[in-house]
Coordinates of C-alpha atoms in Angstrom, one line a residue:
Chain A
M1274 CA -22.6 -23.1 8.7
A1275 CA -24.9 -21.1 11.0
L1276 CA -23.2 -19.1 13.7
T1277 CA -24.9 -18.3 17.0
A1278 CA -25.1 -14.9 18.6
D1279 CA -22.9 -16.1 21.4
E1280 CA -20.3 -17.2 18.8
V1281 CA -20.4 -13.8 17.2
R1282 CA -20.0 -12.1 20.6
Y1283 CA -17.0 -14.4 21.4
I1284 CA -15.3 -13.5 18.1
A1285 CA -16.0 -9.8 18.7
R1286 CA -14.3 -10.1 22.1
L1287 CA -11.3 -11.8 20.6
A1288 CA -11.1 -9.0 17.9
R1289 CA -11.7 -6.3 20.5
V1290 CA -14.5 -4.8 18.5
A1291 CA -17.5 -3.6 20.4
L1292 CA -20.8 -4.5 18.6
T1293 CA -24.3 -3.2 19.3
G1294 CA -27.1 -5.8 19.6
D1295 CA -28.3 -5.0 16.1
E1296 CA -24.7 -5.4 14.8
V1297 CA -24.4 -8.8 16.4
E1298 CA -27.6 -10.1 14.7
R1299 CA -26.6 -8.6 11.3
M1300 CA -23.1 -10.0 11.6
R1301 CA -24.5 -13.4 12.5
E1302 CA -26.6 -13.6 9.4
Q1303 CA -23.9 -12.2 7.0
L1304 CA -21.0 -14.2 8.4
S1305 CA -23.0 -17.4 8.3
N1306 CA -23.9 -16.8 4.7
I1307 CA -20.3 -16.1 3.8
L1308 CA -19.0 -19.2 5.6
D1309 CA -21.5 -21.3 3.6
H1310 CA -19.7 -20.3 0.4
F1311 CA -16.3 -21.4 1.9
Q1312 CA -17.5 -25.0 1.6
A1313 CA -16.4 -24.8 -2.0
L1314 CA -12.9 -25.4 -0.8
N1315 CA -13.7 -28.9 0.3
D1316 CA -14.2 -29.9 -3.3
V1317 CA -10.5 -29.2 -4.0
P1318 CA -8.3 -32.2 -3.1
T1319 CA -5.2 -31.0 -1.2
D1320 CA -3.9 -34.1 0.6
D1321 CA -0.3 -33.8 -0.6
V1322 CA -0.3 -30.1 -1.4
P1323 CA 1.9 -27.8 0.7
P1324 CA 0.5 -24.4 1.8
T1325 CA 1.5 -21.1 0.1
A1326 CA 1.9 -18.2 2.4
Q1327 CA 3.0 -15.7 -0.3
S1328 CA 3.8 -16.0 -4.0
L1329 CA 7.5 -15.1 -4.0
D1330 CA 10.6 -17.3 -3.9
L1331 CA 12.3 -14.9 -1.5
A1332 CA 13.3 -16.3 1.9
N1333 CA 15.3 -14.8 4.8
V1334 CA 15.9 -11.4 3.2
D1335 CA 18.6 -9.6 5.1
R1336 CA 20.4 -6.3 4.8
P1337 CA 23.5 -4.7 6.4
D1338 CA 22.8 -3.8 10.0
Q1339 CA 23.4 0.0 9.9
T1340 CA 22.4 2.6 12.4
H1341 CA 20.1 5.5 11.4
P1342 CA 18.9 8.5 13.3
P1343 CA 15.5 7.6 14.9
A1344 CA 12.3 9.4 14.0
D1345 CA 11.8 12.7 15.9
R1346 CA 9.9 12.1 19.1
E1347 CA 7.7 15.2 18.7
Q1348 CA 6.7 14.1 15.2
V1349 CA 5.8 10.6 16.4
L1350 CA 3.8 11.9 19.3
A1351 CA 1.9 14.5 17.2
N1352 CA -0.8 11.9 16.3
A1353 CA -1.1 10.5 19.8
P1354 CA -4.6 10.6 21.3
R1355 CA -3.1 11.0 24.8
R1356 CA 0.4 12.1 25.7
E1357 CA 2.3 13.3 28.8
N1358 CA 5.8 14.5 29.3
G1359 CA 7.0 13.2 25.9
F1360 CA 5.4 9.8 26.3
L1361 CA 2.3 8.1 25.1
R1362 CA -0.2 8.0 27.9
V1363 CA -2.2 4.8 28.4
R1364 CA -4.7 3.6 31.1
A1365 CA -3.4 1.5 33.9
V1366 CA -3.4 -2.1 32.7
L1367 CA -3.5 -3.5 36.2
E1368 CA -6.2 -2.1 38.4
A1369 CA -5.2 -1.1 41.9
Chain B
M21 CA 1.3 26.2 -30.3
A22 CA -1.1 23.8 -28.7
T23 CA -3.5 25.1 -26.1
L24 CA -3.9 23.6 -22.7
D25 CA -6.2 20.7 -23.2
L26 CA -6.8 18.5 -20.1
D27 CA -8.2 15.6 -22.2
V28 CA -4.8 14.6 -23.6
P29 CA -2.7 11.9 -22.1
A30 CA 0.3 12.6 -19.8
H31 CA 2.9 11.9 -22.5
E32 CA 1.2 14.6 -24.7
H33 CA 1.4 17.1 -21.9
A34 CA 5.0 16.2 -21.5
A35 CA 5.7 16.9 -25.1
R36 CA 3.8 20.2 -25.1
M37 CA 5.4 21.5 -21.9
R38 CA 8.8 20.8 -23.5
A39 CA 7.7 22.6 -26.6
G40 CA 7.0 25.6 -24.4
D41 CA 3.3 25.6 -25.1
Y42 CA 2.4 25.9 -21.3
T43 CA 4.1 25.5 -18.0
A44 CA 3.7 22.8 -15.3
R45 CA 2.2 25.5 -13.1
A46 CA -0.4 26.4 -15.7
L47 CA -1.3 22.7 -16.1
A48 CA -1.5 22.3 -12.3
E49 CA -3.8 25.4 -12.0
A50 CA -6.1 24.1 -14.8
T51 CA -6.2 20.7 -13.2
L52 CA -7.1 22.0 -9.8
A53 CA -9.8 24.2 -11.3
R54 CA -11.4 21.2 -13.1
I55 CA -11.2 19.0 -10.1
R56 CA -12.8 21.6 -7.9
A57 CA -15.6 22.0 -10.5
Q58 CA -16.1 18.2 -10.7
E59 CA -15.9 17.4 -7.1
P60 CA -19.5 18.2 -6.0
A61 CA -20.8 15.7 -8.5
L62 CA -18.0 13.1 -8.5
H63 CA -16.4 13.1 -5.0
A64 CA -13.2 11.5 -6.2
Y65 CA -11.0 13.1 -3.5
V66 CA -10.7 13.0 0.2
T67 CA -8.1 15.9 0.3
I68 CA -7.1 18.2 -2.5
T69 CA -3.4 19.2 -2.0
E70 CA -3.3 22.6 -3.7
E71 CA -0.3 24.1 -1.9
L72 CA 1.8 20.9 -2.4
A73 CA 0.8 20.8 -6.1
R74 CA 1.8 24.4 -6.7
A75 CA 5.2 23.9 -5.0
Q76 CA 5.8 20.7 -7.0
A77 CA 4.7 22.3 -10.2
D78 CA 7.1 25.2 -9.7
A79 CA 9.9 22.7 -9.0
A80 CA 8.9 20.8 -12.2
D81 CA 9.1 24.0 -14.2
A82 CA 12.7 24.5 -13.1
R83 CA 13.5 21.0 -14.1
L84 CA 11.8 21.5 -17.5
R85 CA 13.8 24.7 -18.1
A86 CA 16.9 22.7 -17.3
G87 CA 16.1 20.2 -20.0
D88 CA 15.0 17.3 -17.8
A89 CA 13.7 14.5 -20.0
A90 CA 12.0 12.3 -17.4
P91 CA 8.4 11.5 -18.6
L92 CA 6.5 12.5 -15.5
V93 CA 8.0 16.0 -14.8
G94 CA 5.1 18.4 -14.3
I95 CA 2.4 15.7 -14.7
P96 CA -0.5 16.0 -12.3
V97 CA -1.3 12.8 -10.4
G98 CA -3.8 11.7 -7.9
V99 CA -2.8 9.2 -5.2
K100 CA -5.1 6.8 -3.3
D101 CA -5.6 8.0 0.3
L102 CA -4.0 4.8 1.5
L103 CA -0.5 6.0 0.7
C104 CA 1.2 7.9 3.4
T105 CA 2.1 11.5 2.5
R106 CA 4.3 13.6 4.7
G107 CA 2.4 16.5 6.3
V108 CA -0.8 15.6 4.3
R109 CA -3.5 13.7 6.2
T110 CA -3.8 10.1 5.1
T111 CA -7.2 8.7 6.1
A112 CA -7.7 5.3 4.4
S113 CA -11.2 6.8 4.1
S114 CA -11.8 5.7 7.7
R115 CA -13.0 7.6 10.8
M116 CA -10.1 5.8 12.5
L117 CA -7.5 7.8 10.6
E118 CA -9.6 11.0 9.8
R119 CA -7.0 13.3 11.5
F120 CA -3.9 11.1 10.9
V121 CA -1.0 13.1 9.5
P122 CA 2.1 11.0 8.6
F123 CA 5.6 12.4 9.2
Y124 CA 7.0 10.5 6.2
D125 CA 6.3 9.7 2.6
C126 CA 5.7 6.1 1.4
T127 CA 8.3 4.9 -1.1
V128 CA 6.0 5.3 -4.2
V129 CA 5.2 8.9 -3.3
E130 CA 9.0 9.6 -2.8
R131 CA 9.6 8.1 -6.2
L132 CA 6.8 10.1 -7.8
Q133 CA 8.4 13.3 -6.4
A134 CA 11.8 12.2 -7.6
A135 CA 10.2 11.7 -11.0
G136 CA 8.9 15.3 -11.0
A137 CA 5.2 14.5 -10.8
V138 CA 2.7 17.0 -9.2
I139 CA 0.5 15.5 -6.6
V140 CA -2.9 17.2 -6.7
G141 CA -4.8 15.2 -4.2
K142 CA -5.6 12.1 -2.1
T143 CA -8.3 10.0 -3.7
N144 CA -11.3 8.3 -2.1
L145 CA -11.5 4.6 -1.5
D146 CA -13.5 1.9 0.3
E147 CA -12.4 2.1 3.9
F148 CA -9.0 0.5 4.3
A149 CA -9.4 -0.7 0.7
M150 CA -12.1 -3.2 1.6
G151 CA -14.8 -3.1 -1.0
S152 CA -15.6 -3.0 -4.7
S153 CA -17.7 0.2 -5.0
T154 CA -16.1 3.0 -2.9
E155 CA -19.4 3.1 -1.1
H156 CA -17.6 1.9 2.1
S157 CA -15.7 5.2 2.3
A158 CA -16.5 6.9 5.7
F159 CA -16.6 10.2 3.8
G160 CA -19.3 9.2 1.2
P161 CA -19.2 7.4 -2.1
T162 CA -17.4 8.4 -5.3
R163 CA -19.7 8.5 -8.4
N164 CA -19.0 6.9 -11.8
P165 CA -18.3 9.7 -14.4
W166 CA -20.2 7.7 -17.1
D167 CA -23.4 7.6 -14.9
L168 CA -23.5 9.5 -11.7
E169 CA -26.1 7.2 -10.2
R170 CA -23.6 4.3 -10.5
V171 CA -20.5 3.3 -8.6
P172 CA -17.0 3.7 -10.0
G173 CA -16.0 0.3 -8.6
G174 CA -13.4 0.0 -5.8
S175 CA -11.6 0.0 -3.7
S176 CA -9.5 2.6 -5.7
G177 CA -12.7 4.2 -7.1
G178 CA -11.5 7.8 -6.6
S179 CA -8.3 7.2 -8.5
A180 CA -10.2 5.6 -11.4
A181 CA -13.0 8.1 -11.5
T182 CA -10.8 11.2 -11.6
V183 CA -8.7 9.8 -14.5
A184 CA -11.9 8.8 -16.4
A185 CA -13.4 12.2 -15.8
R186 CA -10.2 13.8 -17.3
G187 CA -9.4 15.4 -13.9
V188 CA -5.8 14.0 -13.9
P189 CA -4.2 11.9 -16.7
I190 CA -2.7 9.3 -14.3
S191 CA -3.2 8.1 -10.7
L192 CA -2.1 5.5 -8.3
G193 CA -4.2 2.8 -6.6
T194 CA -3.7 -0.4 -4.7
D195 CA -4.9 -3.8 -5.7
T196 CA -5.4 -6.6 -3.1
G197 CA -8.3 -8.5 -4.9
G198 CA -9.0 -6.3 -7.9
S199 CA -9.1 -2.9 -6.4
I200 CA -7.2 -1.3 -9.4
R201 CA -8.5 -3.5 -12.3
Q202 CA -12.2 -3.6 -11.4
P203 CA -12.6 0.2 -11.0
A204 CA -10.5 0.7 -14.2
A205 CA -13.0 -1.5 -16.0
L206 CA -16.1 0.1 -14.6
C207 CA -14.7 3.6 -15.4
G208 CA -13.4 2.8 -18.9
I209 CA -9.7 3.3 -18.4
L210 CA -6.5 1.2 -18.0
G211 CA -5.3 -0.1 -14.6
L212 CA -2.4 -2.4 -13.9
K213 CA -1.7 -4.6 -10.8
P214 CA 2.0 -5.4 -10.9
T215 CA 3.6 -8.7 -9.9
Y216 CA 3.6 -9.2 -6.2
G217 CA 7.1 -7.9 -5.2
R218 CA 7.4 -5.4 -8.1
V219 CA 6.4 -2.3 -6.2
S220 CA 7.3 -1.2 -2.6
R221 CA 4.5 -1.1 0.0
Y222 CA 6.6 0.8 2.5
G223 CA 4.3 3.5 3.9
V224 CA 1.2 2.0 2.4
V225 CA -1.6 1.4 5.0
A226 CA -1.6 -2.4 5.1
F227 CA -4.6 -4.6 4.3
A228 CA -3.5 -8.1 3.4
S229 CA 0.2 -8.2 3.2
S230 CA 0.6 -11.3 1.0
L231 CA -1.6 -9.8 -1.7
D232 CA -1.4 -6.0 -1.6
Q233 CA 0.3 -4.2 -4.6
V234 CA 0.4 -0.5 -5.6
G235 CA -0.2 0.2 -9.3
P236 CA -1.0 2.8 -12.0
F237 CA -4.1 4.0 -13.7
G238 CA -4.1 5.9 -17.1
R239 CA -6.0 6.5 -20.3
D240 CA -3.4 4.8 -22.6
A241 CA -0.7 2.1 -22.3
E242 CA 2.2 4.6 -22.6
D243 CA 1.1 6.6 -19.6
V244 CA 0.6 3.4 -17.5
A245 CA 4.0 2.1 -18.6
N246 CA 5.7 5.4 -17.6
L247 CA 4.0 5.6 -14.2
L248 CA 4.9 1.9 -13.5
G249 CA 8.5 2.6 -14.5
A250 CA 8.7 5.4 -12.0
I251 CA 7.4 3.5 -9.0
A252 CA 8.7 -0.1 -9.6
G253 CA 11.8 -1.6 -8.2
H254 CA 13.6 -3.0 -5.1
D255 CA 13.2 -1.1 -1.9
E256 CA 15.4 -1.9 1.1
R257 CA 12.5 -0.8 3.4
D258 CA 10.1 -3.5 2.0
S259 CA 11.7 -6.9 2.1
T260 CA 9.1 -8.4 -0.2
T261 CA 10.3 -6.3 -3.1
V262 CA 12.4 -8.3 -5.5
P263 CA 15.8 -7.1 -6.9
V264 CA 14.7 -7.7 -10.5
P265 CA 15.8 -4.8 -12.8
V266 CA 13.0 -2.4 -14.0
P267 CA 12.8 -2.4 -17.8
D268 CA 11.7 0.4 -20.0
Y269 CA 8.1 -0.7 -20.2
T270 CA 7.5 1.1 -23.5
A271 CA 10.5 -0.5 -25.2
G272 CA 8.5 -3.5 -26.5
F273 CA 5.6 -1.4 -27.9
A274 CA 6.7 -2.0 -31.5
R275 CA 6.2 -5.7 -31.4
G276 CA 2.4 -5.5 -31.6
L277 CA 0.1 -8.6 -31.2
A278 CA 1.5 -10.8 -34.0
G279 CA 2.3 -14.2 -32.6
L280 CA 1.2 -13.4 -29.1
R281 CA -0.2 -16.6 -27.6
V282 CA -3.4 -15.8 -25.9
G283 CA -5.2 -18.3 -23.6
V284 CA -9.0 -17.7 -23.2
P285 CA -10.4 -19.8 -20.4
E286 CA -14.0 -20.5 -21.5
Q287 CA -15.2 -20.9 -17.9
F288 CA -14.7 -17.2 -17.4
L289 CA -17.1 -16.4 -20.2
E290 CA -19.8 -18.9 -19.4
R291 CA -21.4 -18.0 -16.2
G292 CA -22.8 -14.9 -14.5
L293 CA -21.9 -12.3 -17.0
G294 CA -24.0 -9.1 -17.3
P295 CA -25.7 -8.3 -20.6
G296 CA -23.3 -7.2 -23.3
V297 CA -20.1 -8.1 -21.5
R298 CA -19.4 -11.3 -23.4
E299 CA -20.2 -9.6 -26.7
A300 CA -17.6 -6.8 -26.0
I301 CA -15.0 -9.4 -24.9
E302 CA -15.6 -11.5 -28.1
E303 CA -15.2 -8.4 -30.2
A304 CA -11.9 -7.6 -28.5
I305 CA -10.7 -11.2 -29.0
A306 CA -11.5 -10.8 -32.7
V307 CA -9.3 -7.7 -32.8
F308 CA -6.5 -9.6 -31.2
E309 CA -6.9 -12.4 -33.7
H310 CA -7.1 -10.1 -36.7
A311 CA -3.8 -8.5 -35.5
G312 CA -2.1 -11.8 -35.5
A313 CA -2.5 -13.1 -32.0
I314 CA -3.0 -16.9 -31.6
I315 CA -6.1 -17.5 -29.6
D316 CA -6.4 -20.8 -27.7
R317 CA -9.8 -21.4 -26.0
S318 CA -8.7 -24.8 -24.6
V319 CA -6.8 -23.4 -21.7
A320 CA -8.3 -24.4 -18.3
L321 CA -7.9 -23.1 -14.8
P322 CA -10.2 -25.6 -13.1
T323 CA -9.6 -24.4 -9.6
A324 CA -9.9 -20.6 -10.3
G325 CA -13.5 -20.7 -9.2
A326 CA -12.4 -21.5 -5.6
A327 CA -10.1 -18.5 -5.5
L328 CA -13.0 -16.3 -4.2
A329 CA -13.3 -18.5 -1.1
V330 CA -9.5 -18.7 -0.7
Y331 CA -9.3 -14.9 -0.9
Y332 CA -12.1 -14.2 1.6
I333 CA -10.3 -16.4 4.1
I334 CA -6.7 -15.2 3.5
A335 CA -7.3 -11.5 3.1
P336 CA -9.5 -11.0 6.2
S337 CA -7.2 -13.2 8.2
E338 CA -4.2 -11.0 7.3
A339 CA -6.4 -7.9 7.8
S340 CA -7.4 -9.0 11.3
A341 CA -3.8 -9.0 12.2
N342 CA -2.7 -5.9 10.4
L343 CA -5.6 -3.8 11.8
A344 CA -4.9 -4.9 15.4
R345 CA -2.6 -1.8 15.5
Y346 CA -5.6 0.5 15.6
D347 CA -6.0 0.4 19.4
G348 CA -6.4 4.1 20.2
V349 CA -3.0 4.4 21.8
K350 CA -0.4 5.5 19.3
Y351 CA -2.5 7.4 16.7
G352 CA -5.9 7.6 15.3
F353 CA -9.4 7.7 16.7
A354 CA -9.6 6.9 20.4
V355 CA -12.4 6.5 23.0
T356 CA -10.8 7.7 26.3
D357 CA -13.6 7.5 28.8
G358 CA -14.3 3.8 28.9
A359 CA -14.7 1.6 32.0
S360 CA -11.5 -0.4 31.5
V361 CA -8.5 -0.8 29.1
E362 CA -10.3 -3.4 27.2
A363 CA -13.6 -1.5 27.0
E364 CA -11.8 1.6 25.7
M365 CA -10.0 -0.5 23.0
S366 CA -13.2 -2.3 22.0
E367 CA -15.2 0.9 21.8
T368 CA -12.4 2.6 19.9
R369 CA -12.5 -0.1 17.3
G370 CA -16.3 -0.6 17.4
R371 CA -16.9 3.1 16.6
G372 CA -13.8 3.9 14.6
F373 CA -14.2 1.2 12.0
G374 CA -17.1 1.0 9.5
S375 CA -19.3 -2.1 8.9
E376 CA -17.3 -3.8 6.1
V377 CA -14.0 -3.4 8.0
K378 CA -15.6 -4.9 11.1
R379 CA -17.1 -7.7 9.1
R380 CA -13.7 -8.6 7.7
I381 CA -11.9 -8.4 11.0
M382 CA -14.5 -10.7 12.4
L383 CA -14.2 -13.1 9.5
G384 CA -10.4 -13.2 9.8
T385 CA -10.5 -13.6 13.6
Y386 CA -12.9 -16.5 13.2
A387 CA -10.8 -18.2 10.5
L388 CA -7.7 -18.0 12.6
S389 CA -9.3 -18.9 16.0
A390 CA -8.5 -22.1 17.8
G391 CA -10.3 -25.1 16.3
Y392 CA -10.9 -23.5 12.9
Y393 CA -7.4 -22.7 11.7
D394 CA -6.8 -26.0 9.8
A395 CA -10.3 -26.0 8.3
Y396 CA -10.1 -22.5 6.9
Y397 CA -6.8 -20.8 6.8
L398 CA -4.5 -23.8 6.2
K399 CA -7.0 -25.2 3.7
A400 CA -7.1 -21.9 1.9
Q401 CA -3.3 -21.7 1.7
K402 CA -3.2 -25.2 0.2
V403 CA -5.8 -24.4 -2.4
R404 CA -3.7 -21.3 -3.1
T405 CA -0.9 -23.6 -4.1
V406 CA -3.2 -25.5 -6.5
I407 CA -4.4 -22.3 -8.2
T408 CA -0.8 -21.0 -8.5
R409 CA 0.3 -24.3 -10.2
E410 CA -2.6 -24.1 -12.7
F411 CA -1.4 -20.6 -13.7
E412 CA 2.2 -21.8 -14.1
S413 CA 1.1 -24.6 -16.4
A414 CA -1.1 -22.3 -18.4
F415 CA 1.9 -19.9 -18.9
A416 CA 4.0 -22.8 -20.2
E417 CA 2.0 -22.5 -23.5
H418 CA 0.6 -19.0 -23.4
D419 CA 2.1 -15.5 -23.1
V420 CA -1.1 -14.0 -21.7
I421 CA -4.5 -15.1 -20.4
L422 CA -7.5 -13.1 -21.4
T423 CA -10.7 -12.8 -19.4
P424 CA -13.4 -10.2 -18.6
T425 CA -12.1 -7.9 -15.8
S426 CA -15.5 -7.9 -14.0
P427 CA -18.6 -10.0 -14.5
T428 CA -20.8 -6.8 -14.9
T429 CA -20.6 -3.2 -15.8
A430 CA -21.0 -0.4 -13.2
F431 CA -24.0 -1.1 -10.9
R432 CA -26.2 1.4 -9.1
L433 CA -25.3 2.9 -5.8
G434 CA -26.8 0.9 -3.0
E435 CA -27.6 -2.1 -5.2
K436 CA -25.2 -4.5 -3.5
L437 CA -24.6 -2.7 -0.2
E438 CA -26.8 -4.9 1.9
D439 CA -25.5 -8.2 0.5
P440 CA -21.8 -8.6 1.2
Y441 CA -21.4 -11.8 -0.8
A442 CA -23.0 -10.2 -3.9
M443 CA -20.4 -7.4 -3.6
Y444 CA -17.6 -10.0 -3.2
L445 CA -18.6 -11.6 -6.5
N446 CA -17.5 -8.5 -8.4
D447 CA -13.9 -9.7 -7.8
L448 CA -14.5 -13.3 -9.2
F449 CA -12.1 -12.7 -12.2
T450 CA -9.6 -10.4 -10.6
I451 CA -8.9 -12.4 -7.3
P452 CA -7.2 -15.5 -8.8
V453 CA -4.3 -13.2 -9.9
N454 CA -3.7 -11.8 -6.5
I455 CA -3.6 -15.4 -5.2
S456 CA -1.0 -16.4 -7.7
G457 CA 1.0 -13.1 -7.6
D458 CA 0.9 -12.6 -11.4
P459 CA 0.6 -9.2 -13.0
A460 CA -2.6 -8.2 -14.8
I461 CA -4.0 -5.2 -16.6
S462 CA -7.5 -4.1 -17.3
I463 CA -8.1 -2.5 -20.7
P464 CA -11.2 -0.7 -21.9
C465 CA -12.9 -2.8 -24.7
G466 CA -16.1 -1.0 -25.5
F467 CA -19.5 -0.5 -23.9
A468 CA -22.6 -2.4 -22.9
D469 CA -25.7 -0.2 -22.6
G470 CA -23.5 2.9 -22.5
L471 CA -21.3 1.6 -19.7
P472 CA -17.6 0.7 -20.1
V473 CA -16.5 -3.0 -20.3
G474 CA -13.0 -4.0 -19.3
L475 CA -10.9 -7.0 -20.5
Q476 CA -8.2 -8.4 -18.3
L477 CA -4.8 -9.7 -19.5
I478 CA -2.9 -11.7 -17.1
G479 CA 0.9 -12.3 -17.5
R480 CA 3.8 -14.2 -16.1
H481 CA 5.6 -13.0 -13.0
F482 CA 7.5 -9.8 -13.7
D483 CA 6.3 -9.7 -17.4
E484 CA 4.4 -6.5 -17.2
A485 CA 6.1 -5.4 -20.4
T486 CA 4.2 -8.0 -22.4
L487 CA 0.8 -6.8 -20.9
L488 CA 1.6 -3.2 -21.7
A489 CA 2.8 -3.9 -25.2
A490 CA -0.4 -5.9 -25.9
A491 CA -2.5 -3.1 -24.3
N492 CA -0.8 -0.5 -26.5
A493 CA -1.3 -2.5 -29.7
Y494 CA -4.9 -3.1 -28.9
G495 CA -5.4 0.5 -28.1
E496 CA -3.9 1.5 -31.4
A497 CA -6.1 -1.0 -33.3
T498 CA -9.4 0.2 -31.9
D499 CA -11.3 3.2 -30.7
A500 CA -12.0 1.5 -27.3
G501 CA -11.1 3.7 -24.4
K502 CA -11.0 6.9 -26.4
A503 CA -14.5 8.2 -25.7
S504 CA -15.0 10.7 -22.9
P505 CA -17.9 10.8 -20.4
A506 CA -20.1 13.7 -21.2
A507 CA -21.8 14.6 -18.0
L508 CA -19.0 16.5 -16.2
P509 CA -17.5 20.0 -16.4

């Protein structure tokens, strides 16, 4: 399963990961090689087999709906790259 | 009166501190001094937490004076730098989180502190726990104490190396595809991946949420049992923890190996093993048999070979979603001078993540993308069901399944770095267990060309007690795992 450079750039765009030209080529080779090995799955018949998302029998776990004090704002913002007046600062999403 | 000897296991320290031979503070100071002396050669730690360790050691001494009988009071422990620690930076060995300081402790660290343990540092790992050699740490690789030119395994390589080097007696790692068991094997110590749902992941940096588990490293089964007992159990903050009572994991140690039904799938011994690995495993099987275990070599797990492909679809898919949170907005590394919102986000992630993390995000994004979901992700989930059913039927007639932990002993630094798939093959024998959710332990079983070999015992869901009892009996029957690496201070 050989990926093209355009396909690699498309996946990188979906993943929001900027790649250099060298990285695109290396990623193309390495991902193509890994995808080849995935063909092994086609040898396993699974026509009537349900999928497993996780290995536990638990479903719909709930707990009492109790209030708790929220995390302290200053602590939460201490790791923020950009902040202003007690808020996270982000770039404008819609350009003027 | 016994002198302070850092080579003894944690339960021996506990007995000596209670006998008044030395204090938890003295043990902490000696431990910190040894770690500092070893670090230039070993690089097992991202951060050494001296002040925290001293405060916790003094608190432990107060508990010891008050007659507290809990097994971990005053015991030094290293924790993988994937586990959030309040006020102590938690990096995941990534540039992305290089300066991230959590304002809360993860549940397992809370429980360690409640148990009286003394946290001496945050251990090195492959970035975001993605790797099998610790070479993918953004802060440089950890070395194997048995041969400093070789890798300790990974991703929990720092946690394994510092225990093997007699820096600390016990440590915590995480295991998504073998990240506790494989480094335990390559470093010649014990490491246990608990049943999925046994230990809380609250506050643990997420990699692949249907597979991740936190678990213990140690140099004997009793230490591993005590550490597991301290961290296991239901946690309201992690809805995947199961409200199954936590037993005393040492309670069954007297039962030994007599009558233990051991399945040995031949397919795990036939292909791709490094020199000397099969011989070491066969010798261990002979020890089990001599001690009364019933060995059955007819057990088959025909689909286990497909587990590697299942894993490298499911784990990257989940990772691609989990790591979407690193966007340069709330915390972590951020590029703030980009041309647009999207450019800033993409540059943040392009520069903040290392090559293996980017590779896995790309792989997962591809497997989940429109047109490929059924062929990859859904197919992998169905094969996951097939593999799980095979384990269930194997456990109808066996108490444990025995395999090598890793196909080879520790390899040289750089040897597999340029070939991702060769690196992934390290996890061939450990991955099926993450797929099925079963618990498994790696136990040292001798050497091949001077490098440790590990055997893996796999058990039924929530039957860690049987694995630990078997590991204890095997440890008492042999010298395996007792030797120390010579090269370090």
